[in-house]
Short mmCIF file of C-alpha atoms and ligand atoms in Angstrom, two decimals:
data_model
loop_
_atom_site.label_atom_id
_atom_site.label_comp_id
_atom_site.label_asym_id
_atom_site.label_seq_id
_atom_site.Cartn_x
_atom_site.Cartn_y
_atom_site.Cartn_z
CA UNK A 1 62.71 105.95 92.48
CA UNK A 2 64.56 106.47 95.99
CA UNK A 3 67.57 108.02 95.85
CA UNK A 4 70.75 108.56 98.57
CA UNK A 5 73.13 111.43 98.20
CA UNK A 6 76.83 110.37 98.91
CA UNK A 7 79.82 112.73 98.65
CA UNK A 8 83.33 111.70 98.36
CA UNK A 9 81.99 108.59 96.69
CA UNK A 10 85.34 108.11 94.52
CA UNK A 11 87.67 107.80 97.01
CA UNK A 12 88.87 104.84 99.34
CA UNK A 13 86.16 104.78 101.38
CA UNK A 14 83.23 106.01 99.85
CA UNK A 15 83.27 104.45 96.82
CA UNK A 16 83.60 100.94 98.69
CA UNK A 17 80.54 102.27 100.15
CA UNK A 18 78.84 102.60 96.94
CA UNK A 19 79.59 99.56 95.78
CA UNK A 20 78.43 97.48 98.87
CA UNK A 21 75.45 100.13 98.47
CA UNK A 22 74.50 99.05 95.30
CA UNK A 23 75.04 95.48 95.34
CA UNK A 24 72.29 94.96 98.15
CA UNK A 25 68.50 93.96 96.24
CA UNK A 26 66.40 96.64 96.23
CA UNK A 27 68.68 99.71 97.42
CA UNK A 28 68.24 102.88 96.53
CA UNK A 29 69.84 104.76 93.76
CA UNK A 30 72.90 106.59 94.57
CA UNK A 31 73.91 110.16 93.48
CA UNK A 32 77.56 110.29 94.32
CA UNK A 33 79.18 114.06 94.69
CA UNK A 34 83.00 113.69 94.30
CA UNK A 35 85.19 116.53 93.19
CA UNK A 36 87.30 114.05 92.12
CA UNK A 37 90.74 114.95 93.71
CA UNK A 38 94.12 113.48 93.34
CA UNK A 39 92.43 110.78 95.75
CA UNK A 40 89.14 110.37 93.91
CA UNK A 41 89.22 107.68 91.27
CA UNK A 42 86.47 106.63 88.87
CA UNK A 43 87.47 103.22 87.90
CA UNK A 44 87.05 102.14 91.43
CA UNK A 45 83.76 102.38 90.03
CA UNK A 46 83.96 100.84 86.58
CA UNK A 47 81.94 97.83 87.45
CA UNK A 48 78.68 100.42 87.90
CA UNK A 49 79.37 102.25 84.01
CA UNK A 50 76.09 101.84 82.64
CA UNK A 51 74.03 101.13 85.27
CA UNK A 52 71.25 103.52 85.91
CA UNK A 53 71.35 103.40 89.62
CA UNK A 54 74.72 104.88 90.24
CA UNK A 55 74.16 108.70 88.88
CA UNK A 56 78.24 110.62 88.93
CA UNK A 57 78.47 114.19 89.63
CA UNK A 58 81.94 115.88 89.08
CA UNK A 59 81.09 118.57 92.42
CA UNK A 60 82.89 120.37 94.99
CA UNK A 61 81.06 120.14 98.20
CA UNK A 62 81.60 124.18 98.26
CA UNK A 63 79.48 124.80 95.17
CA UNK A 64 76.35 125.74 96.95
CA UNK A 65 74.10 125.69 93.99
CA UNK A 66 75.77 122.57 92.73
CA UNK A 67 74.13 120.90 96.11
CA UNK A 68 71.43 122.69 95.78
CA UNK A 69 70.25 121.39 91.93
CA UNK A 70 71.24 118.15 93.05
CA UNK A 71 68.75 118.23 96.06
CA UNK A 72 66.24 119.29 94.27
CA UNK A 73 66.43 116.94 91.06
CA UNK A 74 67.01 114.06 92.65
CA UNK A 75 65.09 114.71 96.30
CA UNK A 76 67.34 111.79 98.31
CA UNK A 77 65.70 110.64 101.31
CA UNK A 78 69.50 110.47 103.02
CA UNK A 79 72.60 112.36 102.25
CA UNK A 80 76.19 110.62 103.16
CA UNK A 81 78.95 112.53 104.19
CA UNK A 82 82.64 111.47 103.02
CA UNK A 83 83.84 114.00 101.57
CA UNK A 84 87.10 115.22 102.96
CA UNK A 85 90.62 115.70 102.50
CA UNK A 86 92.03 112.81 104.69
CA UNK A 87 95.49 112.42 104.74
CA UNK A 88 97.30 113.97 107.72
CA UNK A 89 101.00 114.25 106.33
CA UNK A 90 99.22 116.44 103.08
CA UNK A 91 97.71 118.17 106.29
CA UNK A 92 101.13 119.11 107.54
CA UNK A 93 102.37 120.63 104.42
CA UNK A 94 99.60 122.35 103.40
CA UNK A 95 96.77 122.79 105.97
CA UNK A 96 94.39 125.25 103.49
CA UNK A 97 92.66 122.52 101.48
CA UNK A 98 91.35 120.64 104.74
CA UNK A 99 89.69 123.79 105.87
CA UNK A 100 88.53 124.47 102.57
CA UNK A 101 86.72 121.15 102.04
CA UNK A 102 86.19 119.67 105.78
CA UNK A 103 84.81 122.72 107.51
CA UNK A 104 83.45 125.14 104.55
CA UNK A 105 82.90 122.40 102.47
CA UNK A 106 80.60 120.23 105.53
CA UNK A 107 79.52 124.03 105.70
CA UNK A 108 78.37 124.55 102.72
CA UNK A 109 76.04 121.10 102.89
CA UNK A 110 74.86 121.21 105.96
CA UNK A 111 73.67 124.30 104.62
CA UNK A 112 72.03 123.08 101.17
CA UNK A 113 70.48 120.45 103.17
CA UNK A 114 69.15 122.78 105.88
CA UNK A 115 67.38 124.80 102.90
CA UNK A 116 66.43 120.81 101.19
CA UNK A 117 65.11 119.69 104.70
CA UNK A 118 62.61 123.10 105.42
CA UNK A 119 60.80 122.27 102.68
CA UNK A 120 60.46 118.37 102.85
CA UNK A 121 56.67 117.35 103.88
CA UNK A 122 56.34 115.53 107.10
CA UNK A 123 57.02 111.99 106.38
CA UNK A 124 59.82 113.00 104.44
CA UNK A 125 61.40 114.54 107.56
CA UNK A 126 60.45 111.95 109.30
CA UNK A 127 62.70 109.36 107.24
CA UNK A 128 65.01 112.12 106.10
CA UNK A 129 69.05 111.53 107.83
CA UNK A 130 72.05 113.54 107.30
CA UNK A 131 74.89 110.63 108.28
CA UNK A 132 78.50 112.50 108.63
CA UNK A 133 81.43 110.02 108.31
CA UNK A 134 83.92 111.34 110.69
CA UNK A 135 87.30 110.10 112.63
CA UNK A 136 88.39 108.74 115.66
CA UNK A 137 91.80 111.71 115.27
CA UNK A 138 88.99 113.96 116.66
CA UNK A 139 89.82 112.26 120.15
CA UNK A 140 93.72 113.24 120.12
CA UNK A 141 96.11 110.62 121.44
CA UNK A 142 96.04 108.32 124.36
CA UNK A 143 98.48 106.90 126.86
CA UNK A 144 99.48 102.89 126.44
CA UNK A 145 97.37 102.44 129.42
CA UNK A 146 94.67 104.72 128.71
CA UNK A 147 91.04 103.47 128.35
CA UNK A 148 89.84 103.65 124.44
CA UNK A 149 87.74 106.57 123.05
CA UNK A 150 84.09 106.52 123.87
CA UNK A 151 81.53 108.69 122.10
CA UNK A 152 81.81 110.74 125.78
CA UNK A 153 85.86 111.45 125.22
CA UNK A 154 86.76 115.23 124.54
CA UNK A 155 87.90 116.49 121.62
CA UNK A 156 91.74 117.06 121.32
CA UNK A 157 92.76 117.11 117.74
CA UNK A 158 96.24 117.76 117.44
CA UNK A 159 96.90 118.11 113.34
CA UNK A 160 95.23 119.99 111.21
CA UNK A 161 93.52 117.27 109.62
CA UNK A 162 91.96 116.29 112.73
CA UNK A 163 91.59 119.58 114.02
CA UNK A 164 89.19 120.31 110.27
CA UNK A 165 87.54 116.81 111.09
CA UNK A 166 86.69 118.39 114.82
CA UNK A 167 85.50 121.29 113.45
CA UNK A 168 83.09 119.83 110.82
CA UNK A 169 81.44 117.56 113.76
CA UNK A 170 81.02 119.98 115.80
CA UNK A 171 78.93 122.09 112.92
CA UNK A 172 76.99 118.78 112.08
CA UNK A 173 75.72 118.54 115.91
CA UNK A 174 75.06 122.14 115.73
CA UNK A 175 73.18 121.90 112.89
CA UNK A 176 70.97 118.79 114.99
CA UNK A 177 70.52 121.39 118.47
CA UNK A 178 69.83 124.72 116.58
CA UNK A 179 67.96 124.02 113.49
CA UNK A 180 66.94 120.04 114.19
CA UNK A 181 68.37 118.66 111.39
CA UNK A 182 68.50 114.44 111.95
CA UNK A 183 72.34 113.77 112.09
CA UNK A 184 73.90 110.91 112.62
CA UNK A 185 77.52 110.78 113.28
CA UNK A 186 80.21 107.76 113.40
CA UNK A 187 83.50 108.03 114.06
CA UNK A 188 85.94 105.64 112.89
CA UNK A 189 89.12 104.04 113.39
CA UNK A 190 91.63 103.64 110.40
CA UNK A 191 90.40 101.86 107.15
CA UNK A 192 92.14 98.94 105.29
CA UNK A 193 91.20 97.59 102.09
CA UNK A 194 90.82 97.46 98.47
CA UNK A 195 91.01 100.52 96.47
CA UNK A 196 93.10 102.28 98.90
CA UNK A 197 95.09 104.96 97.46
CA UNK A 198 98.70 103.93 98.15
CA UNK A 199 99.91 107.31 100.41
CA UNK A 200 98.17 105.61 103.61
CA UNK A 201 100.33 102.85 105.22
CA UNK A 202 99.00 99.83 104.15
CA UNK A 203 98.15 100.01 100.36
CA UNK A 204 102.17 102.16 100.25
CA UNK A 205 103.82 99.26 102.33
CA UNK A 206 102.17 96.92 99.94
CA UNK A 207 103.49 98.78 97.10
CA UNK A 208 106.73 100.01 97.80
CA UNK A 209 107.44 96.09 99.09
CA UNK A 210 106.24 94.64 95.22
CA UNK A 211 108.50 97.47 93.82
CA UNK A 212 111.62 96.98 95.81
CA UNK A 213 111.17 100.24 97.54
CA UNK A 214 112.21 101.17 101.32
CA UNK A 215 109.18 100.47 103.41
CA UNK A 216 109.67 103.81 105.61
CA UNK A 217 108.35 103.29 109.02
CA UNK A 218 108.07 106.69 110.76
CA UNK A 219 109.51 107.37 113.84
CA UNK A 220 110.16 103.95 116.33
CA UNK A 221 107.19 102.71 114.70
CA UNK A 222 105.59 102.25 117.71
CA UNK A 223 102.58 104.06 117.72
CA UNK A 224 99.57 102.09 117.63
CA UNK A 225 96.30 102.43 115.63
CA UNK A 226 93.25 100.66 115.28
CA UNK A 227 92.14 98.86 112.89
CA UNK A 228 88.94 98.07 110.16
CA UNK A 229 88.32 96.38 107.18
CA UNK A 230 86.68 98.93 104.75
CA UNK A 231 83.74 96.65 104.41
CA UNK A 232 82.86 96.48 107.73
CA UNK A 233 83.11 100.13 108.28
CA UNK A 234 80.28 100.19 105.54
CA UNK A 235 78.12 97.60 107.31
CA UNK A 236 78.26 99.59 110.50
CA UNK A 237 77.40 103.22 108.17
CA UNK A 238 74.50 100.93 106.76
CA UNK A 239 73.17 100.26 110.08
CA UNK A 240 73.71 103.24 111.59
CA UNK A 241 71.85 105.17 108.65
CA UNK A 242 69.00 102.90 109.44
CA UNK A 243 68.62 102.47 113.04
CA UNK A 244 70.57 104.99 114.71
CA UNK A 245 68.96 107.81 116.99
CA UNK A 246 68.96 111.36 115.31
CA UNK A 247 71.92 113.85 117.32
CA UNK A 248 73.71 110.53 118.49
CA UNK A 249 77.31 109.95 117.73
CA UNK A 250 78.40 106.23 117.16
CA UNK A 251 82.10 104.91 117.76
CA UNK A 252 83.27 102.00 114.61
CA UNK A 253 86.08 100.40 115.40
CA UNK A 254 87.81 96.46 114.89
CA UNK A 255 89.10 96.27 118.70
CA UNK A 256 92.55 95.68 116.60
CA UNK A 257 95.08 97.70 118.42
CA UNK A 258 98.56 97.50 116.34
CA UNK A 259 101.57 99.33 116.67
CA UNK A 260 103.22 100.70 112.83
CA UNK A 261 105.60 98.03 112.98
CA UNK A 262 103.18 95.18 113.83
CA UNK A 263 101.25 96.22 110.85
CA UNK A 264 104.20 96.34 108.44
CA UNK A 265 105.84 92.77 110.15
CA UNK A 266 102.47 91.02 109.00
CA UNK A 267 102.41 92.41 105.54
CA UNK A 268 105.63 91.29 105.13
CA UNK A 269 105.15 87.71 106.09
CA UNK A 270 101.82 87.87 103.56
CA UNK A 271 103.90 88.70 100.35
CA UNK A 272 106.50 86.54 101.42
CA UNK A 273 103.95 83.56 101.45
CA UNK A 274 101.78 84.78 98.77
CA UNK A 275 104.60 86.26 96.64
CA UNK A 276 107.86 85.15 97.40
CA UNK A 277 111.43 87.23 96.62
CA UNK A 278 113.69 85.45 94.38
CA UNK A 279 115.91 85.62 97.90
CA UNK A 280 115.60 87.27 101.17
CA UNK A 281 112.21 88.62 102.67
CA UNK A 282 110.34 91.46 102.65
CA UNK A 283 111.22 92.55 105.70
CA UNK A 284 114.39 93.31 104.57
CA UNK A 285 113.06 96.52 103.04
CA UNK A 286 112.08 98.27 106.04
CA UNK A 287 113.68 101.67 106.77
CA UNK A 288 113.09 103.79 109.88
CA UNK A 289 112.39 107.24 108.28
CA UNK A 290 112.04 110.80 110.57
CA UNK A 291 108.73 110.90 112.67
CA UNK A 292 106.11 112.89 111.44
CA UNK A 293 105.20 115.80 112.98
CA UNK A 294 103.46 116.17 116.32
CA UNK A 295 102.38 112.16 115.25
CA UNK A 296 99.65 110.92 117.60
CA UNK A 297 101.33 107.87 119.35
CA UNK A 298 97.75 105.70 120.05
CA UNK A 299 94.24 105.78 119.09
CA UNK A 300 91.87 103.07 120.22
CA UNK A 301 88.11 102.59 119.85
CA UNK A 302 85.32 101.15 122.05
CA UNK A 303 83.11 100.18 119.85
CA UNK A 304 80.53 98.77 122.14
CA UNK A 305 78.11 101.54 122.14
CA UNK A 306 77.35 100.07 118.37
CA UNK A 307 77.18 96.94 119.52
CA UNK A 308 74.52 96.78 122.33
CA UNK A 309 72.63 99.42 120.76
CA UNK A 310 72.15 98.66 117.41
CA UNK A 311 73.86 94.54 117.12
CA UNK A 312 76.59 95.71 114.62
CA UNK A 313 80.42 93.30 115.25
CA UNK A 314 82.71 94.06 112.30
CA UNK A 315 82.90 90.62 110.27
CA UNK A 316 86.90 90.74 109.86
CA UNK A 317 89.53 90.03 111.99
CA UNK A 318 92.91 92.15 111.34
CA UNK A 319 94.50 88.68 110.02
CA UNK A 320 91.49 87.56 107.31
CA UNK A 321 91.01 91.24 106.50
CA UNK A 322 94.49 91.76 106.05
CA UNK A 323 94.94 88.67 104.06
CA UNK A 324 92.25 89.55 101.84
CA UNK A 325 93.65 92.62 101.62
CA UNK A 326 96.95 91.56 100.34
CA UNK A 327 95.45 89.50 97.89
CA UNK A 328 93.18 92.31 96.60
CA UNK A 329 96.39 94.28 95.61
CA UNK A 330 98.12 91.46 94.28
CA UNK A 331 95.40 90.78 91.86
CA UNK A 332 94.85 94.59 91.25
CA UNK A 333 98.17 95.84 90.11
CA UNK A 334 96.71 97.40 87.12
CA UNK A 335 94.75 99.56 89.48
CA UNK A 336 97.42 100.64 91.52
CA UNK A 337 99.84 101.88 88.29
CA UNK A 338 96.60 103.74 86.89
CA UNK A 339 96.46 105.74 90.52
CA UNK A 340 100.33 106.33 90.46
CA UNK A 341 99.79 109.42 88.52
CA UNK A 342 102.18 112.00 88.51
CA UNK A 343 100.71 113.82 90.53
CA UNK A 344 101.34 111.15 93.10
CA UNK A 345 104.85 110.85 92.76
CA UNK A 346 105.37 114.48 92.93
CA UNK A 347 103.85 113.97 96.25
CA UNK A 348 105.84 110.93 97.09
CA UNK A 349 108.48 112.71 96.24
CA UNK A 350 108.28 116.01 98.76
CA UNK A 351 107.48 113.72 101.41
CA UNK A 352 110.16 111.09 101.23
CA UNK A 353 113.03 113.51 100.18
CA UNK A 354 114.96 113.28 103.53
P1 NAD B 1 89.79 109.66 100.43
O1 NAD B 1 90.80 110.74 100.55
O2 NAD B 1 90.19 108.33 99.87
O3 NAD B 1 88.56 110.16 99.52
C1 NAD B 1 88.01 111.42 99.66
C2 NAD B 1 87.07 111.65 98.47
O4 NAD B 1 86.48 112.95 98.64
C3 NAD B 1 87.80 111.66 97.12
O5 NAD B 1 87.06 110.92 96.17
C4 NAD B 1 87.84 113.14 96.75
O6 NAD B 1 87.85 113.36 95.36
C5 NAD B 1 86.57 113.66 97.41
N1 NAD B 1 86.65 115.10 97.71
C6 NAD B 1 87.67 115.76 98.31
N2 NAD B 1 87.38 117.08 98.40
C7 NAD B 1 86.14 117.24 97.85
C8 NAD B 1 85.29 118.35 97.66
N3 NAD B 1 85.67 119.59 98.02
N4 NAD B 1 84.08 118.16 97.08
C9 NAD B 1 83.69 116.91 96.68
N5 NAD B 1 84.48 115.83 96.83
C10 NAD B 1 85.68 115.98 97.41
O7 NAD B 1 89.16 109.51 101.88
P2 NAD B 1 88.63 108.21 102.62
O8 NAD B 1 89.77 107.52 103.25
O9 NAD B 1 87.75 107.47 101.69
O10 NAD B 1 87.78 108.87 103.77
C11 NAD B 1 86.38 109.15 103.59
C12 NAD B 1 85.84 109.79 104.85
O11 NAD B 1 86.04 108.90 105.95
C13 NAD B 1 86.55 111.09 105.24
O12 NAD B 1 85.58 111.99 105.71
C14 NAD B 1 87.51 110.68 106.35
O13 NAD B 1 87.74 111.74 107.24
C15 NAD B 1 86.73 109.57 107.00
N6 NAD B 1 87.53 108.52 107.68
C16 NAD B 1 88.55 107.92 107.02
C17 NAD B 1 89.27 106.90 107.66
C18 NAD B 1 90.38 106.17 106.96
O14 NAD B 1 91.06 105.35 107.59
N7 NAD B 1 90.60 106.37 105.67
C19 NAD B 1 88.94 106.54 108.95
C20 NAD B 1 87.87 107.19 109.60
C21 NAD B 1 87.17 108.18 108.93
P1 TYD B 2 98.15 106.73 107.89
O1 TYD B 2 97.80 105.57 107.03
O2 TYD B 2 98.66 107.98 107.24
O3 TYD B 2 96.87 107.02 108.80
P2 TYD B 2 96.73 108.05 110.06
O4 TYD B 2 97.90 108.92 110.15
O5 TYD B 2 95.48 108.79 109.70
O6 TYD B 2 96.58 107.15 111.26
O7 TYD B 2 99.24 106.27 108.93
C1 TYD B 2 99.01 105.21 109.82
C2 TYD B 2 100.21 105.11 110.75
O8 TYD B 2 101.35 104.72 109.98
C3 TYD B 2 100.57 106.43 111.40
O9 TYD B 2 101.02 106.18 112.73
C4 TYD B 2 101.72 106.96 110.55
C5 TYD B 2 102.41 105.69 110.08
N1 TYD B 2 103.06 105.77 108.76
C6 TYD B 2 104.40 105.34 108.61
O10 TYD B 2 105.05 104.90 109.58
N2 TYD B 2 104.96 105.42 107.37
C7 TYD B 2 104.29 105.91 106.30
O11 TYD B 2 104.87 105.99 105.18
C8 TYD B 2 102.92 106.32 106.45
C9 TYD B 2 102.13 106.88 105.30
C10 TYD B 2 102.34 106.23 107.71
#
């Protein structure tokens, strides 16, 4: 039986991944690596319990001979790489987990599959990818009139969680030019949809606005980002793990630039048509909170490089993914209390405290 290695395959984006994985005929097994943090969650992946294909691993990517049993009991022909801490307000408070897990931790693997990879026979070289699921933060922030970010644009992180992002991609293409490992590399723009854990903007928006809550827009709420449906972010990881060129870098993005606002505007209208307030709107809720830190004002990706060279469009516009987004949610509330640990209000709870 063939067999892919994923890591971070609990959280938001990975374990959409595995589920869009799994339900295609014929795919491989998956061995998903997750450490399970505050943002993995395994009933995301409750529709897989019992099925022989999916096999769990409670690991932290730093655990060397974790990665390296794994490798050798279950000899994937592809490892994924999403794994990271990802949110870049934890990133402000405390920086030392994002170095821990996005540079040692992309470390430590690159290293486990360095030692995997020597000792592969020649076909399975041949076949054998290494696919790192990066960021477009790695690119820093652009003007309103600047051109988007190509896989050409310089690095300019500015938070730490960027700046650990940077770092890890740079180690993956070193690991390609010194030792020949096949990496891939995409870097993305930001992620809607289901199972996102509510600390990001859209999934909190959507559930501070069902709870009553402020809806705290940072800053003027004017910075713009771009923006994907989950699934098509997995469609364009699919393709690139089959048809992209070892040591190549590939830019995913919607071509949906939105300022904060924008974003929060349309939810609003959503629930208001899809689950009206006894009186008033939504919008009513929305509270202009302090700016964030050194908060990058735009990000926009050209995404074209995926498209000539390997035929990948996302599927989604912003309005039908949003939509579908909103209804997700709506249907899922039981989700969203289970992930509204305590631990997750304690962190609500330092960060909204002004
Ligand atoms: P997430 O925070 O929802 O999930 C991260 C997962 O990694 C969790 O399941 C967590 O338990 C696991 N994890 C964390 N530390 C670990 C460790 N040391 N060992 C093993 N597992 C560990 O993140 P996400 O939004 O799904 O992002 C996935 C990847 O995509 C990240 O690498 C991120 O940088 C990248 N990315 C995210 C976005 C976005 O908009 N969310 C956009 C572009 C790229
Ligand atoms: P986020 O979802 O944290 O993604 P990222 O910072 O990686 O782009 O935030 C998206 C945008 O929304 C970003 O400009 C910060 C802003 N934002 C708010 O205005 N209020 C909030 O409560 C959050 C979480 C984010």
């Amino acid at each position: 039986m063939s067999h892919i290695l994923v890591t971070g395959g609990a959280g938001f984006i990975g374990a959409n991944f595995v589920l869009s994985w799994l339900a295609q005929a014929g795919a491989d097994s998956v061995v998903n690596v997750d450490k399970l943090t505050y943002a993995g969650n395994l009933k995301t992946l409750a529709s897989l319990d019992g099925d022989a294909r999916h096999i769990f691993s409670r690991s932290d990517i730093c655990d060397r001979a974790a990665l390296d049993s794994l490798l050798k009991q279950y000899r994937p022909r592809a490892v994924l790489h999403f794994a990271a801490e990802s949110h870049v307000d934890r990133s402000i408070h405390g920086p030392a987990d994002f170095i821990e897990t996005n540079i040692v931790g992309t470390f430590t693997l690159l290293e486990a599959v360095r030692a995997y990879y020597a000792d592969l026979g020649d076909a399975e070289k041949a076949a054998f990818r290494f696919l790192h699921v990066s960021t477009d933060e790695v690119f820093g922030s652009l003007g309103p009139t600047d051109p988007q970010f190509t896989e050409t644009t310089a690095y300019a992180p500015n938070s730490p969680y960027s700046a650990s992002k940077a770092a890890s991609d740079h180690l993956v293409r070193a690991y390609h030019h010194t030792y020949g490992l096949p990496v891939l590399t995409t870097n993305c723009s930001n992620n809607y949809g289901p199972y996102h854990f509510p600390e990001k903007l859209i999934p909190l928006m959507i559930t501070n606005a069902l709870n009553g809550k402020p809806l705290p827009v940072y800053g003027d709420g004017l910075n713009v980002r771009d923006w994907l449906y989950v699934g098509d972010h997995c469609s364009a990881i699919r393709e690139v793990l089959a048809r992209g060129v070892p040591g190549e870098t590939y830019n995913v993005g919607g071509w949906n630039e939105k300022t904060n606002l924008d974003v929060v505007h349309t939810l609003c209208d959503l629930l208001d048509e899809l689950q009206p307030k006894a009186a008033g709107s939504y919008r009513d809720q929305i509270a202009f909170v302090k700016d964030r830190p050194g908060h990058d004002r735009r990000y926009a990706i050209d995404a074209g490089k995926l498209e000539r060279e390997l035929g990948w469009k996302p599927a989604e516009t912003f309005e039908t993914g949003l939509r579908k987004t909103v209804q997700w949610y709506l249907s899922h509330q039981s989700w969203v209390e289970d992930v509204i640990s305590g631990d997750y209000r304690n962190w609500v709870a330092k960060q909204y405290a002004a």
